[in-house]
Coordinates of C-alpha atoms in Angstrom, one line a residue:
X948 CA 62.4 -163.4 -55.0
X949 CA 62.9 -162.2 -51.2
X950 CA 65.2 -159.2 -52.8
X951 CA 61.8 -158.3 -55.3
X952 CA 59.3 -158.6 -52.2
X953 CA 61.3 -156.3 -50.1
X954 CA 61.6 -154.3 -52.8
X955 CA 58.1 -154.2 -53.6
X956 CA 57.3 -154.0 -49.4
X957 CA 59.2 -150.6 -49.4
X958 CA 57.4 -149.1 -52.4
X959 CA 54.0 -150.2 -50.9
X960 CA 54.6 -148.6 -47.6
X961 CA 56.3 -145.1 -49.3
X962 CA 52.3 -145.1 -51.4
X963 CA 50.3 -146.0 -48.3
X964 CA 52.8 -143.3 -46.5
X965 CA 52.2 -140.7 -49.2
X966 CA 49.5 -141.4 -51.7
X967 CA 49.5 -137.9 -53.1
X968 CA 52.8 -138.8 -55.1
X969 CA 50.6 -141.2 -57.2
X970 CA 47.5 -138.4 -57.5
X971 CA 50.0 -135.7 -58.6
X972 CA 51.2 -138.2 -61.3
X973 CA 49.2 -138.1 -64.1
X974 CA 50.8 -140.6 -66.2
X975 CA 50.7 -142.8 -63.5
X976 CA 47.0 -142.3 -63.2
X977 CA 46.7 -143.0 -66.7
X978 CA 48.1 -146.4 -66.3
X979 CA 46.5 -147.2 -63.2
X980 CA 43.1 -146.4 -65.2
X981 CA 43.7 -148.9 -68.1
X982 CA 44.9 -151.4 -65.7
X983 CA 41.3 -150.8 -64.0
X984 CA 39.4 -151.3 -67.2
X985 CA 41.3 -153.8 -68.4
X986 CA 40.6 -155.9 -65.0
X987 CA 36.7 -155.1 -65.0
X988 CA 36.8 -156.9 -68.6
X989 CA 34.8 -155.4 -71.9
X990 CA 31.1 -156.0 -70.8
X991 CA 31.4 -153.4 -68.0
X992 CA 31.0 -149.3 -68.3
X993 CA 33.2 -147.1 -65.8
X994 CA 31.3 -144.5 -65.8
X995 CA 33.6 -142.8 -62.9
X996 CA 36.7 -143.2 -65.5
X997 CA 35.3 -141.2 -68.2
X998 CA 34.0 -138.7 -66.3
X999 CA 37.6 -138.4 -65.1
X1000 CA 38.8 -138.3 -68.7
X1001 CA 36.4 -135.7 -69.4
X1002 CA 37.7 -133.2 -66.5
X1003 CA 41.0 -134.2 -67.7
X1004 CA 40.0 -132.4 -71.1
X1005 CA 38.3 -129.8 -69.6
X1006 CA 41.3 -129.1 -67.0
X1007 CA 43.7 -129.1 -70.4
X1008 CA 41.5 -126.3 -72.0
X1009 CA 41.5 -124.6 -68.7
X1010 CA 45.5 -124.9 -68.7
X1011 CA 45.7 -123.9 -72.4
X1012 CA 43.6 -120.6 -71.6
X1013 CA 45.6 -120.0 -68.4
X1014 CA 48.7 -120.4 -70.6
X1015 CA 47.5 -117.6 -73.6
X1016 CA 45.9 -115.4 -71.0
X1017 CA 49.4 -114.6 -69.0
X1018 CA 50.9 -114.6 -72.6
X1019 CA 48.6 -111.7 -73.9
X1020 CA 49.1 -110.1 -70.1
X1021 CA 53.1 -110.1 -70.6
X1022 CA 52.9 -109.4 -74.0
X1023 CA 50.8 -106.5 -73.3
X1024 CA 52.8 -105.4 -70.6
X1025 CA 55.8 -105.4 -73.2
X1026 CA 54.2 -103.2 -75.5
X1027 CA 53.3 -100.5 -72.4
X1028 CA 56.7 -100.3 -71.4
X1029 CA 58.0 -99.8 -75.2
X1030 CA 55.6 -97.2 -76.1
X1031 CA 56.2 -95.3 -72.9
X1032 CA 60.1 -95.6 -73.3
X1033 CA 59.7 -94.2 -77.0
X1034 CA 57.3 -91.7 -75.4
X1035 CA 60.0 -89.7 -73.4
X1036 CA 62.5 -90.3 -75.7
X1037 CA 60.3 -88.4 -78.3
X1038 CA 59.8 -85.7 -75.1
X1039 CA 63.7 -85.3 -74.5
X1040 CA 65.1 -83.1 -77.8
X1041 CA 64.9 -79.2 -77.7
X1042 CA 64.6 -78.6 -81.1
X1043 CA 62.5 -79.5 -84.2
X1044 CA 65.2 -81.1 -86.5
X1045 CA 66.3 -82.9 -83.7
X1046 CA 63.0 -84.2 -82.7
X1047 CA 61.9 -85.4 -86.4
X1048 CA 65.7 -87.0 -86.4
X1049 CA 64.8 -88.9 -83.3
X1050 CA 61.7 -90.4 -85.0
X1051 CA 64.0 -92.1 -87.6
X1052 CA 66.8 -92.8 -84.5
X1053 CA 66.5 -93.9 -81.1
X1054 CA 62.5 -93.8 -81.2
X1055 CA 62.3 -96.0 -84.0
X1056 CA 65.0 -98.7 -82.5
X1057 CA 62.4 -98.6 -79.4
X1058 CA 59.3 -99.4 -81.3
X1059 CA 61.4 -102.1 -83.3
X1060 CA 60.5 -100.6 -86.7
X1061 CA 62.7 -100.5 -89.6
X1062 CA 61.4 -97.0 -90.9
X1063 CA 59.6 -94.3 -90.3
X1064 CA 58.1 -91.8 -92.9
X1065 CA 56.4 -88.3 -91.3
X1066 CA 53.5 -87.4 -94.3
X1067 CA 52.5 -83.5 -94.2
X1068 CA 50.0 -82.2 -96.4
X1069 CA 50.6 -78.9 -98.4
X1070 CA 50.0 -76.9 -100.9
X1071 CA 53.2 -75.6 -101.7
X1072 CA 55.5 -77.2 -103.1
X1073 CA 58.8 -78.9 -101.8
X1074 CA 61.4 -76.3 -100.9
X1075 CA 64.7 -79.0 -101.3
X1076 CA 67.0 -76.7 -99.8
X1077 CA 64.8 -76.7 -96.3
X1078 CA 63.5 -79.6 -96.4
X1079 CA 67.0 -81.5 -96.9
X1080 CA 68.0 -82.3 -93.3
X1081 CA 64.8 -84.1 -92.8
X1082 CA 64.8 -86.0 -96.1
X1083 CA 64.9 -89.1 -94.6
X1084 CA 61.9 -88.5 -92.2
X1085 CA 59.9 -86.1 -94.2
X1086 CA 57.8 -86.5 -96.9
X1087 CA 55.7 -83.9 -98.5
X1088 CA 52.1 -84.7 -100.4
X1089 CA 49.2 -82.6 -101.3
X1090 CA 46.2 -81.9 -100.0
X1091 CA 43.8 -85.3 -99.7
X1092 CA 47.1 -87.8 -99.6
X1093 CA 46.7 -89.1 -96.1
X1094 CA 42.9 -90.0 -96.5
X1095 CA 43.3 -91.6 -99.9
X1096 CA 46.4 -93.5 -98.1
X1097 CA 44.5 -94.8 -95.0
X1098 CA 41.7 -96.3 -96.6
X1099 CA 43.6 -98.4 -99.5
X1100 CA 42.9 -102.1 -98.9
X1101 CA 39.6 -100.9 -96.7
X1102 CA 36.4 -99.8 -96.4
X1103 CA 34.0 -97.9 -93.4
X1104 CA 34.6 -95.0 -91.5
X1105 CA 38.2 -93.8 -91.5
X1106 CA 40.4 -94.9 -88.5
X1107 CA 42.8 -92.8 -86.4
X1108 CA 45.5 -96.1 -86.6
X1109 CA 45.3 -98.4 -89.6
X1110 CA 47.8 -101.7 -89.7
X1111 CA 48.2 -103.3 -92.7
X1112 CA 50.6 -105.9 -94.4
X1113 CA 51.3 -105.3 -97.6
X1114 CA 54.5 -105.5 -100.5
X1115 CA 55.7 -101.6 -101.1
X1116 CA 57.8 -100.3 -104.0
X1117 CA 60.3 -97.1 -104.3
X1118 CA 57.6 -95.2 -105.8
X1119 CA 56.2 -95.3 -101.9
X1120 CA 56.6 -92.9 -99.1
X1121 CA 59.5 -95.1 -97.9
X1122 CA 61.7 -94.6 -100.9
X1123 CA 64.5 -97.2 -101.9
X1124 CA 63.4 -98.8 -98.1
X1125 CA 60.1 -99.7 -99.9
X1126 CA 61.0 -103.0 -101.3
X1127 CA 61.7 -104.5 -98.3
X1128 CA 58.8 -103.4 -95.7
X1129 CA 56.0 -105.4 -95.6
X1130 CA 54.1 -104.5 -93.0
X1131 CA 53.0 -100.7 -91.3
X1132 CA 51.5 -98.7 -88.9
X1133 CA 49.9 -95.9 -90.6
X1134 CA 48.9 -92.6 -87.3
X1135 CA 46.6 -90.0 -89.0
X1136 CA 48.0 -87.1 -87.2
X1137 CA 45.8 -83.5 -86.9
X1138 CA 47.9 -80.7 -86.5
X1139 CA 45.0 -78.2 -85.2
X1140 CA 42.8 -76.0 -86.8
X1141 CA 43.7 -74.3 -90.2
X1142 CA 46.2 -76.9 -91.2
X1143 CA 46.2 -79.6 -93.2
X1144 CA 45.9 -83.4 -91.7
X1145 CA 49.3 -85.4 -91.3
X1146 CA 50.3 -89.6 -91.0
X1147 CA 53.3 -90.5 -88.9
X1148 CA 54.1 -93.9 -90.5
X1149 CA 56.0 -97.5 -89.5
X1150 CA 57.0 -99.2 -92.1
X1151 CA 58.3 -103.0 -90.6
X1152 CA 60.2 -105.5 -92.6
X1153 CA 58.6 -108.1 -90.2
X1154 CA 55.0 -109.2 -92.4
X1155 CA 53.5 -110.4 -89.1
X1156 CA 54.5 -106.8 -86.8
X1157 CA 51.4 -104.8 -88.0
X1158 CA 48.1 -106.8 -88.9
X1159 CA 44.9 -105.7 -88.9
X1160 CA 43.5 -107.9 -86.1
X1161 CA 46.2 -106.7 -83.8
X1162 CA 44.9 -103.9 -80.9
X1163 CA 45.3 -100.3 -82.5
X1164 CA 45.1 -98.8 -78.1
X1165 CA 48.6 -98.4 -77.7
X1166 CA 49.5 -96.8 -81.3
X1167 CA 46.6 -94.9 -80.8
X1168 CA 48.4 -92.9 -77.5
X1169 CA 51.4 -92.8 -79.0
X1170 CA 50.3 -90.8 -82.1
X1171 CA 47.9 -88.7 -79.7
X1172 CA 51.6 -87.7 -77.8
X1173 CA 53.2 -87.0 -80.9
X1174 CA 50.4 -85.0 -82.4
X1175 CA 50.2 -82.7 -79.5
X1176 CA 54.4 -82.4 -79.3
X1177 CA 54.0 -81.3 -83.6
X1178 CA 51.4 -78.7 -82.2
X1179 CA 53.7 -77.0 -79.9
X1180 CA 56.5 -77.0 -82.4
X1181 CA 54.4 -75.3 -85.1
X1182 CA 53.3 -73.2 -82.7

């Protein structure tokens, strides 16, 4: 018993000494609440306890929004940095094959996307021989593809970035690679006057890496950079 009071004559004077250690605890808040209520008996409203358990709530929600706020910040400080890194990669090459090549390469493995299909518009058809080092970037449509493309699955206006998850096939601009990409990023692409309109397209394996509800801003620059580097090259 003396071992337990001197015990107990220690703890006391550490609380008296520093009472925030018990303010800071919330669990042992909590407990000292109940023990309150329970003392004060059924008949008896503490009026002070649940307001406290109401700015507890509202402090949680407070928290939880703190918590998704600095997680859209990082997450949309990620996405800066990776579209400006695939940005000068895209800058770097000195010549056009190389340039489509890095879209497939090095600028894809940036932008974490499994494919990447380059749509132009023409109406002449496909000339294998020069078109053959590009075959895996290129893909060649006539006129009035990209607009029937970027509205399927939607209505309203028509968008310079559409996102979409969807199942493709081999029939699809990504060839054999179509089975297996379910989600894209589909960059109407305008080449300047007198030519017909283009789509730069990221095809994702990922169903979840391009949805509709997700922020087109960033996309949207990144086409605008690669739609003025295309004009220069075809001019």
């Amino acid at each position: 018993m003396a071992e337990t009071a001197i015990i107990a004559a220690e703890l006391r004077n550490r609380l008296i000494a520093e009472p925030e250690v018990i303010l800071e605890d919330r669990d042992l808040m909590k407990a000292l609440i109940a023990a309150n209520e329970r003392a004060m008996g059924t008949n008896i409203v503490d009026l002070r306890g649940i307001a406290m358990q109401r700015l507890e709530a509202r402090l949680d929600r407070l928290e939880d929004t703190h918590r998704s706020v600095i997680a859209a910040a990082y997450e949309n400080l990620a996405g800066t940095n990776q579209i400006h890194r695939a940005v000068l990669r895209m800058l770097e090459p000195v010549d056009f094959t190389a340039f489509i090549r890095d879209l497939g390469g090095e600028v894809a493995q940036i932008l974490r996307v499994d494919r990447v299909r380059l749509v132009l518009e023409s109406r002449q058809p496909d000339d294998p021989d020069s078109l053959a080092p590009l075959g895996d970037i290129l893909h060649v449509a006539e006129p009035g593809f990209v607009d029937r493309y970027m509205a399927i699955g939607r209505g309203g206006p028509a968008r310079q970035v559409v996102l979409r998850q969807a199942r493709f096939d081999e029939g699809s601009i990504y060839g054999a690679a179509g089975e297996w990409i379910r989600s894209e990023a589909a960059l109407r692409v305008d080449l300047g006057a007198g030519r017909l309109p283009a789509m730069l397209a990221l095809g994702s394996e990922d169903p979840h890496q391009f949805r509709p509800n997700h922020g087109t801003d960033l996309l949207a620059f990144f086409g605008g950079v690669f739609e003025r580097a295309m004009r220069r090259w075809l001019a």
